[in-house]
Amino acid sequence: MKLFHSQTSPFVRKVMVTALELGLAGRLERLPAAAHPVNRDAAIVAQNPLGQVPTLLLDDGTVLADSRVICEYLDHLGQGGLFPPAGPARWAALAAQSTGDGLLDAALLVVYETRVRAESERSAAWVAGQHAKIESALQRIEAAAPGFGSRLDIGTITYACALGYLDLRFADLDWRARFPAAAAWFEGFDVRPSMQATKPA
């Protein structure tokens, strides 16, 4: 299997953490990629019309895009249980994944708005709106974190990658000081070998 990879993409990190937890990382050949919202990477586009990372190329020629799809495929391949079977645990894990992905979507839109657009084209109201989504998601994680314990599933993996991305790109948010339960949980989860091995350089 081949994975279009970017060291700083939180969605790629989510896939790699999943692969490491399942013991599948050694089966992934990482292809360097330069995904960009404007200057798209032709090598990725040739396989995935959206030109995004992560994109996974299976040995039979099948192309899987979107971290949610790729992670579920890897979980099926590794029979890992990171996606629980139908029932309350599954819906909780998927709901957490959705919230974590939404936080990341908002964070990436802020990064694109402030780093890719010319200053004259930027919208302060747009950036504020995305920051509001980040705050709401953090509030949700804060409320849920005391109940996480040692839970390991696609929801907690997504939350951890989202919080790690805030550390990388939004250090000025100082989220730990304002969300202590989330910070305490993340401190314990972040020492997992899968998280340490995928820290952005």
C-alpha positions as a Markdown table, in Angstrom:
| # | Residue | x | y | z |
|---|---|---|---|---|
| 1 | Met | 0.0 | 0.0 | 0.0 |
| 2 | Lys | 1.1 | 3.5 | -0.8 |
| 3 | Leu | 0.1 | 6.6 | 1.2 |
| 4 | Phe | 0.4 | 10.2 | 0.0 |
| 5 | His | 2.0 | 11.6 | 3.1 |
| 6 | Ser | 2.7 | 15.0 | 4.7 |
| 7 | Gln | 4.5 | 15.2 | 8.0 |
| 8 | Thr | 2.4 | 18.2 | 9.2 |
| 9 | Ser | -1.0 | 17.1 | 8.0 |
| 10 | Pro | -3.1 | 16.2 | 11.1 |
| 11 | Phe | -5.3 | 14.0 | 8.9 |
| 12 | Val | -2.2 | 12.0 | 7.7 |
| 13 | Arg | -1.1 | 11.8 | 11.3 |
| 14 | Lys | -4.5 | 10.3 | 12.2 |
| 15 | Val | -4.0 | 7.6 | 9.6 |
| 16 | Met | -0.4 | 6.9 | 10.7 |
| 17 | Val | -1.4 | 6.7 | 14.4 |
| 18 | Thr | -4.2 | 4.3 | 13.4 |
| 19 | Ala | -1.7 | 2.2 | 11.3 |
| 20 | Leu | 0.8 | 2.1 | 14.2 |
| 21 | Glu | -1.8 | 1.1 | 16.7 |
| 22 | Leu | -2.9 | -1.7 | 14.4 |
| 23 | Gly | 0.7 | -2.9 | 13.6 |
| 24 | Leu | 0.2 | -2.0 | 9.9 |
| 25 | Ala | 2.6 | 1.0 | 9.5 |
| 26 | Gly | 5.3 | -1.2 | 8.0 |
| 27 | Arg | 3.0 | -2.1 | 5.1 |
| 28 | Leu | 2.6 | 1.6 | 4.1 |
| 29 | Glu | 5.0 | 3.1 | 1.6 |
| 30 | Arg | 4.9 | 6.8 | 2.3 |
| 31 | Leu | 4.9 | 9.0 | -0.9 |
| 32 | Pro | 6.0 | 12.6 | -0.5 |
| 33 | Ala | 3.2 | 15.0 | -1.3 |
| 34 | Ala | 2.7 | 18.8 | -1.6 |
| 35 | Ala | -1.0 | 19.1 | -1.1 |
| 36 | His | -2.1 | 22.8 | -1.4 |
| 37 | Pro | -5.5 | 24.4 | -1.7 |
| 38 | Val | -4.5 | 26.5 | -4.7 |
| 39 | Asn | -1.3 | 25.0 | -6.2 |
| 40 | Arg | -2.5 | 21.4 | -6.4 |
| 41 | Asp | 0.0 | 18.5 | -6.5 |
| 42 | Ala | -0.5 | 16.8 | -9.9 |
| 43 | Ala | 0.7 | 13.5 | -8.6 |
| 44 | Ile | -2.1 | 13.3 | -6.0 |
| 45 | Val | -4.7 | 14.7 | -8.4 |
| 46 | Ala | -3.9 | 11.9 | -10.8 |
| 47 | Gln | -5.1 | 9.4 | -8.1 |
| 48 | Asn | -7.6 | 11.6 | -6.1 |
| 49 | Pro | -9.4 | 14.3 | -8.0 |
| 50 | Leu | -9.6 | 16.4 | -4.8 |
| 51 | Gly | -5.8 | 16.4 | -4.6 |
| 52 | Gln | -5.8 | 15.9 | -0.8 |
| 53 | Val | -3.8 | 14.0 | 1.7 |
| 54 | Pro | -4.1 | 11.4 | 2.9 |
| 55 | Thr | -4.8 | 9.3 | -0.2 |
| 56 | Leu | -4.1 | 5.6 | 0.0 |
| 57 | Leu | -3.3 | 3.4 | -3.0 |
| 58 | Leu | -4.1 | -0.2 | -2.4 |
| 59 | Asp | -2.1 | -3.0 | -4.1 |
| 60 | Asp | -5.1 | -3.9 | -6.3 |
| 61 | Gly | -5.3 | -0.3 | -7.7 |
| 62 | Thr | -8.2 | 0.8 | -5.5 |
| 63 | Val | -7.8 | 4.4 | -4.3 |
| 64 | Leu | -9.1 | 5.5 | -0.9 |
| 65 | Ala | -9.3 | 9.1 | 0.1 |
| 66 | Asp | -10.3 | 10.9 | 3.3 |
| 67 | Ser | -8.9 | 9.9 | 6.7 |
| 68 | Arg | -12.2 | 8.5 | 7.9 |
| 69 | Val | -12.4 | 6.0 | 5.0 |
| 70 | Ile | -8.7 | 5.1 | 5.2 |
| 71 | Cys | -8.7 | 4.6 | 9.0 |
| 72 | Glu | -11.8 | 2.4 | 8.8 |
| 73 | Tyr | -10.2 | 0.3 | 6.0 |
| 74 | Leu | -7.0 | -0.1 | 8.1 |
| 75 | Asp | -9.1 | -1.1 | 11.1 |
| 76 | His | -10.9 | -3.7 | 9.0 |
| 77 | Leu | -7.6 | -5.0 | 7.6 |
| 78 | Gly | -5.9 | -5.2 | 11.0 |
| 79 | Gln | -9.1 | -6.4 | 12.8 |
| 80 | Gly | -8.3 | -3.9 | 15.4 |
| 81 | Gly | -11.6 | -2.7 | 16.9 |
| 82 | Leu | -10.7 | 1.0 | 16.7 |
| 83 | Phe | -14.1 | 1.3 | 15.0 |
| 84 | Pro | -16.4 | -0.6 | 17.5 |
| 85 | Pro | -19.3 | -2.7 | 16.2 |
| 86 | Ala | -22.8 | -1.2 | 15.9 |
| 87 | Gly | -24.0 | 0.0 | 19.2 |
| 88 | Pro | -23.5 | 2.9 | 21.7 |
| 89 | Ala | -19.7 | 2.6 | 21.7 |
| 90 | Arg | -19.5 | 2.9 | 17.9 |
| 91 | Trp | -21.8 | 5.9 | 17.8 |
| 92 | Ala | -19.8 | 7.6 | 20.5 |
| 93 | Ala | -16.5 | 6.9 | 18.7 |
| 94 | Leu | -17.9 | 8.2 | 15.3 |
| 95 | Ala | -19.4 | 11.3 | 16.9 |
| 96 | Ala | -16.1 | 12.1 | 18.6 |
| 97 | Gln | -14.3 | 11.6 | 15.2 |
| 98 | Ser | -16.7 | 14.0 | 13.6 |
| 99 | Thr | -16.2 | 16.6 | 16.2 |
| 100 | Gly | -12.4 | 16.2 | 16.0 |
| 101 | Asp | -12.4 | 16.3 | 12.2 |
| 102 | Gly | -14.6 | 19.4 | 12.4 |
| 103 | Leu | -12.1 | 21.1 | 14.7 |
| 104 | Leu | -9.3 | 20.3 | 12.2 |
| 105 | Asp | -11.3 | 21.5 | 9.2 |
| 106 | Ala | -11.8 | 24.9 | 11.0 |
| 107 | Ala | -8.2 | 25.1 | 12.0 |
| 108 | Leu | -7.0 | 24.3 | 8.5 |
| 109 | Leu | -9.3 | 27.0 | 7.0 |
| 110 | Val | -7.8 | 29.5 | 9.4 |
| 111 | Val | -4.3 | 28.4 | 8.3 |
| 112 | Tyr | -5.3 | 28.7 | 4.6 |
| 113 | Glu | -7.0 | 32.1 | 5.1 |
| 114 | Thr | -4.0 | 33.6 | 6.9 |
| 115 | Arg | -1.1 | 31.9 | 5.1 |
| 116 | Val | -2.4 | 31.3 | 1.5 |
| 117 | Arg | -4.6 | 34.3 | 0.8 |
| 118 | Ala | -3.1 | 37.7 | 0.2 |
| 119 | Glu | -3.6 | 40.0 | 3.2 |
| 120 | Ser | -6.0 | 42.2 | 1.2 |
| 121 | Glu | -8.2 | 39.2 | 0.5 |
| 122 | Arg | -8.5 | 37.9 | 4.0 |
| 123 | Ser | -11.8 | 38.1 | 6.0 |
| 124 | Ala | -11.5 | 38.7 | 9.7 |
| 125 | Ala | -15.1 | 37.7 | 10.2 |
| 126 | Trp | -14.4 | 34.3 | 8.4 |
| 127 | Val | -11.4 | 33.7 | 10.7 |
| 128 | Ala | -13.4 | 34.6 | 13.8 |
| 129 | Gly | -16.1 | 32.2 | 12.7 |
| 130 | Gln | -13.6 | 29.3 | 12.3 |
| 131 | His | -12.1 | 30.2 | 15.7 |
| 132 | Ala | -15.6 | 30.0 | 17.2 |
| 133 | Lys | -15.9 | 26.4 | 15.9 |
| 134 | Ile | -12.5 | 25.5 | 17.4 |
| 135 | Glu | -13.6 | 26.9 | 20.8 |
| 136 | Ser | -16.9 | 25.0 | 20.6 |
| 137 | Ala | -15.2 | 21.7 | 19.8 |
| 138 | Leu | -12.7 | 22.3 | 22.6 |
| 139 | Gln | -15.6 | 22.8 | 25.0 |
| 140 | Arg | -17.1 | 19.4 | 23.9 |
| 141 | Ile | -13.7 | 17.7 | 24.4 |
| 142 | Glu | -13.3 | 19.3 | 27.8 |
| 143 | Ala | -16.7 | 18.0 | 28.9 |
| 144 | Ala | -16.1 | 14.5 | 27.7 |
| 145 | Ala | -12.4 | 14.1 | 28.7 |
| 146 | Pro | -13.0 | 13.0 | 32.3 |
| 147 | Gly | -14.8 | 9.9 | 31.0 |
| 148 | Phe | -12.2 | 8.9 | 28.5 |
| 149 | Gly | -10.0 | 6.9 | 30.8 |
| 150 | Ser | -7.8 | 4.6 | 28.7 |
| 151 | Arg | -10.2 | 4.5 | 25.8 |
| 152 | Leu | -8.6 | 3.9 | 22.5 |
| 153 | Asp | -10.7 | 4.2 | 19.4 |
| 154 | Ile | -11.0 | 6.4 | 16.3 |
| 155 | Gly | -12.7 | 9.1 | 18.3 |
| 156 | Thr | -9.9 | 9.5 | 20.9 |
| 157 | Ile | -7.3 | 9.2 | 18.2 |
| 158 | Thr | -8.9 | 12.0 | 16.2 |
| 159 | Tyr | -9.2 | 14.2 | 19.3 |
| 160 | Ala | -5.5 | 13.6 | 20.1 |
| 161 | Cys | -4.4 | 14.5 | 16.6 |
| 162 | Ala | -6.6 | 17.6 | 16.7 |
| 163 | Leu | -5.1 | 18.8 | 20.0 |
| 164 | Gly | -1.6 | 18.1 | 18.7 |
| 165 | Tyr | -2.4 | 20.2 | 15.6 |
| 166 | Leu | -3.4 | 23.1 | 17.8 |
| 167 | Asp | 0.0 | 22.8 | 19.5 |
| 168 | Leu | 1.7 | 23.0 | 16.1 |
| 169 | Arg | -0.2 | 25.9 | 14.5 |
| 170 | Phe | -2.2 | 27.7 | 17.3 |
| 171 | Ala | 0.2 | 27.9 | 20.2 |
| 172 | Asp | -1.3 | 31.3 | 21.0 |
| 173 | Leu | -4.6 | 29.8 | 21.9 |
| 174 | Asp | -3.2 | 28.4 | 25.1 |
| 175 | Trp | -5.9 | 25.8 | 25.1 |
| 176 | Arg | -4.4 | 23.8 | 28.0 |
| 177 | Ala | -4.9 | 26.6 | 30.5 |
| 178 | Arg | -8.5 | 27.0 | 29.6 |
| 179 | Phe | -9.4 | 23.3 | 29.1 |
| 180 | Pro | -7.6 | 21.5 | 31.9 |
| 181 | Ala | -9.5 | 18.2 | 31.7 |
| 182 | Ala | -8.7 | 17.9 | 28.0 |
| 183 | Ala | -5.1 | 18.9 | 28.7 |
| 184 | Ala | -4.7 | 16.2 | 31.4 |
| 185 | Trp | -6.2 | 13.5 | 29.2 |
| 186 | Phe | -4.0 | 14.6 | 26.2 |
| 187 | Glu | -0.9 | 14.5 | 28.4 |
| 188 | Gly | -1.5 | 10.8 | 29.1 |
| 189 | Phe | -2.5 | 9.9 | 25.5 |
| 190 | Asp | 0.3 | 11.8 | 23.9 |
| 191 | Val | 2.9 | 9.5 | 25.4 |
| 192 | Arg | 1.7 | 6.6 | 23.4 |
| 193 | Pro | 4.4 | 5.3 | 21.0 |
| 194 | Ser | 2.1 | 6.0 | 18.0 |
| 195 | Met | 1.7 | 9.6 | 19.0 |
| 196 | Gln | 5.4 | 10.1 | 19.7 |
| 197 | Ala | 6.4 | 8.5 | 16.4 |
| 198 | Thr | 4.1 | 10.8 | 14.4 |
| 199 | Lys | 4.9 | 14.2 | 16.0 |
| 200 | Pro | 5.4 | 16.8 | 13.3 |
| 201 | Ala | 9.1 | 17.7 | 12.9 |
